[in-house]
XYZ file of C-alpha atoms in Angstrom:
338
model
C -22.806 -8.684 34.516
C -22.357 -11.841 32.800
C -20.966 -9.736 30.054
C -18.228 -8.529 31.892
C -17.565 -11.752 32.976
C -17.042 -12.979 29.771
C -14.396 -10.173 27.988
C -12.841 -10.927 31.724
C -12.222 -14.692 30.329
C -11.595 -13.580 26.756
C -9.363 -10.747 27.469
C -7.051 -13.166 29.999
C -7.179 -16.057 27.373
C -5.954 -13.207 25.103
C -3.067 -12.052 27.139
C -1.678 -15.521 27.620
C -1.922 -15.811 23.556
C 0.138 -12.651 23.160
C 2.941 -13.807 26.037
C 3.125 -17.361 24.358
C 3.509 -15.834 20.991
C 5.771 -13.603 22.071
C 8.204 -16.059 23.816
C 7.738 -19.264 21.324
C 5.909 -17.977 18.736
C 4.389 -20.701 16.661
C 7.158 -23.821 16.216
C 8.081 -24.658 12.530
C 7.810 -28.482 14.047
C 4.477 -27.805 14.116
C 4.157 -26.474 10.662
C 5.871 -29.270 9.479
C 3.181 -31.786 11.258
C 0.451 -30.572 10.935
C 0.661 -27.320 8.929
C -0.936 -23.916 10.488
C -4.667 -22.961 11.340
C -4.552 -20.322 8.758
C -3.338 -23.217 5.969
C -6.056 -24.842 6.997
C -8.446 -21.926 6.310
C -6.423 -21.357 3.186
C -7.606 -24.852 2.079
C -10.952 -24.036 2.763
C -10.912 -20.703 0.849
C -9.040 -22.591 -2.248
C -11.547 -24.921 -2.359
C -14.390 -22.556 -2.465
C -12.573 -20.457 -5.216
C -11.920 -23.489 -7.574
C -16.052 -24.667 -6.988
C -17.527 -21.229 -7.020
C -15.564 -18.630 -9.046
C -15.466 -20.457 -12.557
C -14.875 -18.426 -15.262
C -17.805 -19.515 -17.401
C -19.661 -17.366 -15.081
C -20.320 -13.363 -15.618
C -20.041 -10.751 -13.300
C -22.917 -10.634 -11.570
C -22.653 -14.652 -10.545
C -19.075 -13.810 -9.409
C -20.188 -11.248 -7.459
C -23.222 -13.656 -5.549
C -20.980 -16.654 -5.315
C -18.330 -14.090 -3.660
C -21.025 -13.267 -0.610
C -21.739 -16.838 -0.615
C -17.815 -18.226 0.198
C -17.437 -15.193 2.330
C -20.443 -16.323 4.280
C -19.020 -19.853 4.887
C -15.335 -18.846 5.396
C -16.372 -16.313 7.931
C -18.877 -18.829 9.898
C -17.620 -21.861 9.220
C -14.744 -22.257 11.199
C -15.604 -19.610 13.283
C -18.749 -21.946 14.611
C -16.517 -24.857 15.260
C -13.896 -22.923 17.384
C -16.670 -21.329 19.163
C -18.612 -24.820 19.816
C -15.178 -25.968 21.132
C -14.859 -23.123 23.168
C -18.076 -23.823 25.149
C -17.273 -27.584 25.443
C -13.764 -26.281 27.123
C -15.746 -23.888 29.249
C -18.123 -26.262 30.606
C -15.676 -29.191 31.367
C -12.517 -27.520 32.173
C -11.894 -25.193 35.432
C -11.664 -21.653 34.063
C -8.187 -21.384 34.505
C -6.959 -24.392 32.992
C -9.730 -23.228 29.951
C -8.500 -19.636 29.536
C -4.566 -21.241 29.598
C -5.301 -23.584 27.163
C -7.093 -21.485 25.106
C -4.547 -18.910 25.066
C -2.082 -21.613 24.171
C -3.890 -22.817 21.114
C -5.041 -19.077 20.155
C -1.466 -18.151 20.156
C -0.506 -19.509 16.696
C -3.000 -16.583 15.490
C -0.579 -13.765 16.444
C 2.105 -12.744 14.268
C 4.071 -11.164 16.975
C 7.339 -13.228 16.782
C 7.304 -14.022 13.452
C 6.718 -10.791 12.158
C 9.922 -9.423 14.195
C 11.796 -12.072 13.198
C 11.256 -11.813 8.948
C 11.876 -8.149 9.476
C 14.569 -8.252 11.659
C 16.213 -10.792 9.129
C 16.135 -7.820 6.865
C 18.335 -5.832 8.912
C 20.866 -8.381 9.206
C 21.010 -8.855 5.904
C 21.838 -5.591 5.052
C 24.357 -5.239 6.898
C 25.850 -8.324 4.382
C 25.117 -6.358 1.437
C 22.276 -4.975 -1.014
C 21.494 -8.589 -2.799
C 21.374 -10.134 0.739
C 18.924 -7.187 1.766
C 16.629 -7.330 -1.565
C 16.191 -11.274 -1.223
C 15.018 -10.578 2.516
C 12.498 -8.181 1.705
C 11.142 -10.267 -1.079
C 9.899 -12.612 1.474
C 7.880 -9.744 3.421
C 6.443 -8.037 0.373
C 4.687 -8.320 -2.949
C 6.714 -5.174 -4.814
C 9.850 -5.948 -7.446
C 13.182 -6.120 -5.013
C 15.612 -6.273 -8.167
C 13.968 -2.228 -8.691
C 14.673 -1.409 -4.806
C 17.936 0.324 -3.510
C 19.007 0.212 0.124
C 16.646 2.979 1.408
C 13.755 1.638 -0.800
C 14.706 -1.859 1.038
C 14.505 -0.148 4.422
C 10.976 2.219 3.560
C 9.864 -1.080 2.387
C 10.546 -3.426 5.684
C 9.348 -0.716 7.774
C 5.768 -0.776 6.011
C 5.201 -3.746 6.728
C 6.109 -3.897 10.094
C 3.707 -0.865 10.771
C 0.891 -2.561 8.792
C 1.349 -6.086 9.808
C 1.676 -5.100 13.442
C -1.783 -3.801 12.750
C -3.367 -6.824 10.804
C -0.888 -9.370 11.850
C -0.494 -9.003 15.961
C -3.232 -6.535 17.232
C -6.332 -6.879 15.092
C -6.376 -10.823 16.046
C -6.176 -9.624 19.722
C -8.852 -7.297 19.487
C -10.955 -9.808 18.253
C -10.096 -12.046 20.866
C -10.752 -10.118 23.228
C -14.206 -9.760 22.001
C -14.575 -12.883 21.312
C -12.243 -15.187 22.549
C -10.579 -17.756 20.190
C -13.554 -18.007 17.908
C -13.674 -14.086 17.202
C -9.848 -14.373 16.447
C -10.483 -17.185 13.911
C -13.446 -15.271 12.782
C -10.624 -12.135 12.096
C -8.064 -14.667 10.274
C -10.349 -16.295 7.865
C -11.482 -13.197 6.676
C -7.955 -11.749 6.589
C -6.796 -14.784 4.740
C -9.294 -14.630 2.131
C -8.295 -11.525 1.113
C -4.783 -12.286 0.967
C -5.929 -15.142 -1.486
C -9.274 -13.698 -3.244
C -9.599 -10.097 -2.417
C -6.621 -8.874 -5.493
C -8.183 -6.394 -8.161
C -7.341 -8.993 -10.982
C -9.538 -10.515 -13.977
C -10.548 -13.722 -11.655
C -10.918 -12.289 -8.556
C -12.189 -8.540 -9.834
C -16.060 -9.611 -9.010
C -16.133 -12.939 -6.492
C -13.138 -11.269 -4.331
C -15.114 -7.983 -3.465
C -17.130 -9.202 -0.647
C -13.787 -10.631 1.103
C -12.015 -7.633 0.499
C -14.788 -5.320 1.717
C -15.201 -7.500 4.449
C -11.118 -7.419 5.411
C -11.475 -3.514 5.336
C -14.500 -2.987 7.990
C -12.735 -6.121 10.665
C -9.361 -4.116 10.098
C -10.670 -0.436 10.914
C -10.666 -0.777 14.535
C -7.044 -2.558 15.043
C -5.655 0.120 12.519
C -7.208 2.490 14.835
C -5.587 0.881 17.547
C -2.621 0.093 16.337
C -1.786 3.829 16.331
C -2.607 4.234 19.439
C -0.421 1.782 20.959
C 3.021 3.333 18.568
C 1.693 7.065 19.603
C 1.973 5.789 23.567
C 5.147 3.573 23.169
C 7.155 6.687 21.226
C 6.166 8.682 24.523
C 8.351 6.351 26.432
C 11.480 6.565 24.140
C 13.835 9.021 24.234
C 14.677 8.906 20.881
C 11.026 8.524 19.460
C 8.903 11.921 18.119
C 5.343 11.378 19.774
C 3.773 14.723 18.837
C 5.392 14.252 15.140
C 3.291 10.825 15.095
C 0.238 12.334 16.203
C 0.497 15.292 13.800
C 1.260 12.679 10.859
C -1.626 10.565 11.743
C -3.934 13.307 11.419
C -2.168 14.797 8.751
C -1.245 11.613 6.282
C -3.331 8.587 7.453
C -6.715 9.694 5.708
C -4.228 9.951 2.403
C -3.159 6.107 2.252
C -3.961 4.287 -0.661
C -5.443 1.537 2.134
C -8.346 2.905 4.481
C -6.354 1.265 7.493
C -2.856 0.332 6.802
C -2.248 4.363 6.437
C -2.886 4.586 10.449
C 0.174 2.308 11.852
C 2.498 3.661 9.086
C 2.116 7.670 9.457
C 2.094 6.858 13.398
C 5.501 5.030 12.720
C 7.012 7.328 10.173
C 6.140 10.209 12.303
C 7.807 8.627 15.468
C 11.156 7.693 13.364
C 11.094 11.035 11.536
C 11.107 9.917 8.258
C 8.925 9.139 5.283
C 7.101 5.780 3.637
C 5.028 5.179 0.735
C 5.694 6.832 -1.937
C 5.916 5.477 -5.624
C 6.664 1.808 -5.658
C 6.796 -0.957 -8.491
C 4.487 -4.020 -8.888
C 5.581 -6.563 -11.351
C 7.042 -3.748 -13.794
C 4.413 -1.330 -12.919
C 5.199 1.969 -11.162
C 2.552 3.106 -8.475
C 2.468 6.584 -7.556
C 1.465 6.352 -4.412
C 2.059 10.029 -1.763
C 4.542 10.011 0.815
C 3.224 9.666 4.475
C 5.388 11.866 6.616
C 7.811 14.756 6.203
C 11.287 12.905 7.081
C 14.177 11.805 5.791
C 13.087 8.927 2.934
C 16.738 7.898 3.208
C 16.113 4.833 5.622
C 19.217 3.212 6.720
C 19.610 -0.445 8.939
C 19.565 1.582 11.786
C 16.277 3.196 11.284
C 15.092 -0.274 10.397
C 16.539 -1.288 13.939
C 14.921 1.572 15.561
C 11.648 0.577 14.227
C 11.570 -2.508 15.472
C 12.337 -1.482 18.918
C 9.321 1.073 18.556
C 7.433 -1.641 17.372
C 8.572 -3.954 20.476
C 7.593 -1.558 22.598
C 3.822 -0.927 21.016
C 3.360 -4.673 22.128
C 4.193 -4.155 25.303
C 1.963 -1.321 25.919
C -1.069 -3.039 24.203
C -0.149 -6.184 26.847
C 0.032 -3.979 29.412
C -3.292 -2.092 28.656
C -4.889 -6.352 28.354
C -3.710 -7.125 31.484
C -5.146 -3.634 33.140
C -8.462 -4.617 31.630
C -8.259 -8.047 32.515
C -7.826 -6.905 36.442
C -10.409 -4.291 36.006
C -13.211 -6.744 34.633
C -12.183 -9.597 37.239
C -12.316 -6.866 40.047
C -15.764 -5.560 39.262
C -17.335 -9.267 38.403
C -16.131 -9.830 42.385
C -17.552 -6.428 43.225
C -20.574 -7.640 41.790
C -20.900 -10.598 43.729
C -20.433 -9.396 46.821
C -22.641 -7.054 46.936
């Protein structure tokens, strides 16, 4: 029972992560000060790219030295968090470890953040197309000058749906499994995707084990993440639950990413409407299929509904942690007792 137990600690240290987030999010003070954990990993992973990816080396060196950094990006910090995490445990009351845990894990959500740089692009059109296209270009990696209002929209919605995935509920997950260590495990391999795992001439052969590795931690949370948008739509009026589960089964399989497709046919089939589709990347067109059968003529207020939907999902997936967090804690008593 020790096991229970222990996802009973790392599943309440989770929850107060996910309320923190959600009410402060992480303060740009902070930033400022002393930068962000996942800068810090970013430092880490830079510094492993510039010492083992030179490009004197062939593929087949790229490819070892790639398993290598992967190996110490993905242990490395994890190990120190974790050692932390039993000093905390064995010198702190539980309580005062699982609220200061939660407290420091916190800055590993996206929650806040990632409804505030969308939202941003909802006010901003509402100012005007320019105003819209320079929002957007903050959120995502595909040529604004080429996008028109609806494009901006599909676009902001996309990433909402797949950062909510990989941004708020995959670092919970892992949290919960492992407490703060197993969400710093998640973001350092996340990160090192973001920075090494790009199909490009330098990173082609030493990014393939991070970008591998991104794509089996992600599979659950995209999973997930579905989950929670199919169960929040049920509570909104205005939401299409059975569309979402009929586009998930229909259009997730069909996503040019093995997990980002889940969150976004689950969202477009909730809004009734379509994402995806062809896109441009520095001049070059994609053609990537639609996910859904809506209208692809997003407006602000499909935007705006999107991110209620997407408040909502949060709320059920901290409703579902604090369920399991009273179930463990109940049996674990049970237990004793008996």
């Amino acid at each position: 029972m020790k096991i229970v137990l222990f996802l009973a600690r790392n599943i309440s240290t989770t929850v107060v992560a996910a309320a923190c987030d959600a009410v402060a999010g992480y303060p740009q003070r902070l930033v400022q000060r002393i930068g962000h954990p996942v800068m810090w990993v970013g430092h880490l992973i830079g510094g492993l790219d510039r010492r083992l990816n030179r490009d004197t080396d062939c593929d087949r060196v790229r490819y070892r030295n790639g398993f290598v950094a992967m190996s110490v990006i993905a242990t490395l910090p994890c190990a120190a968090v974790a050692l932390a995490q039993v000093l905390a445990s064995r010198r702190l009351p539980p309580p005062v470890a699982i609220i200061a845990g939660g407290l420091l894990a916190s800055s590993l959500s996206a929650q806040r953040s990632l409804w505030e740089h969308v939202r941003a692009v909802s006010i901003a059109a509402r100012q005007g197309l320019p105003q819209a296209r320079v929002a957007v270009s903050h959120i995502v990696g595909r040529d604004p000058a080429q996008l028109d209002e609806a494009a901006v929209m599909r676009a902001a919605v996309e990433t909402l749906a797949e950062n909510f995935s990989d941004g708020v509920v995959a670092p919970l997950l892992w949290m919960s499994l492992g407490g703060p260590a197993g969400a710093v495990f998640y973001k350092s391999v996340n990160t090192a995707d973001s920075m090494i795992g790009h199909r490009t001439p330098r990173h082609e052969c030493f990014g393939f084990a991070a970008a591998r590795l991104d794509d089996l931690v992600n599979l659950p949370a995209s999973r997930l993440s579905a989950a929670w948008i199919l169960l929040a739509a049920m509570t909104m009026p205005d939401m299409d639950a059975r569309a979402a589960w009929r586009i998930v089964r229909r259009d997730a399989g069909h996503h040019r990413s093995p997990n980002a497709g889940w969150p976004e046919a689950a969202m477009a089939g909730a809004l009734g409407v379509r994402l995806s589709g062809p896109r441009s990347y520095n001049g070059v067109v994609s053609h990537e299929p639609w996910v859904g059968d809506g209208r692809a003529d997003l407006t602000p207020r499909d935007l705006d509904r999107a991110l209620a939907l997407y408040r909502r999902a949060c709320m059920v997936q901290g409703g579902v942690l604090v369920a399991l967090s009273v179930m463990l804690r109940r049996a674990w008593r049970a237990h004793r007792t008996s």
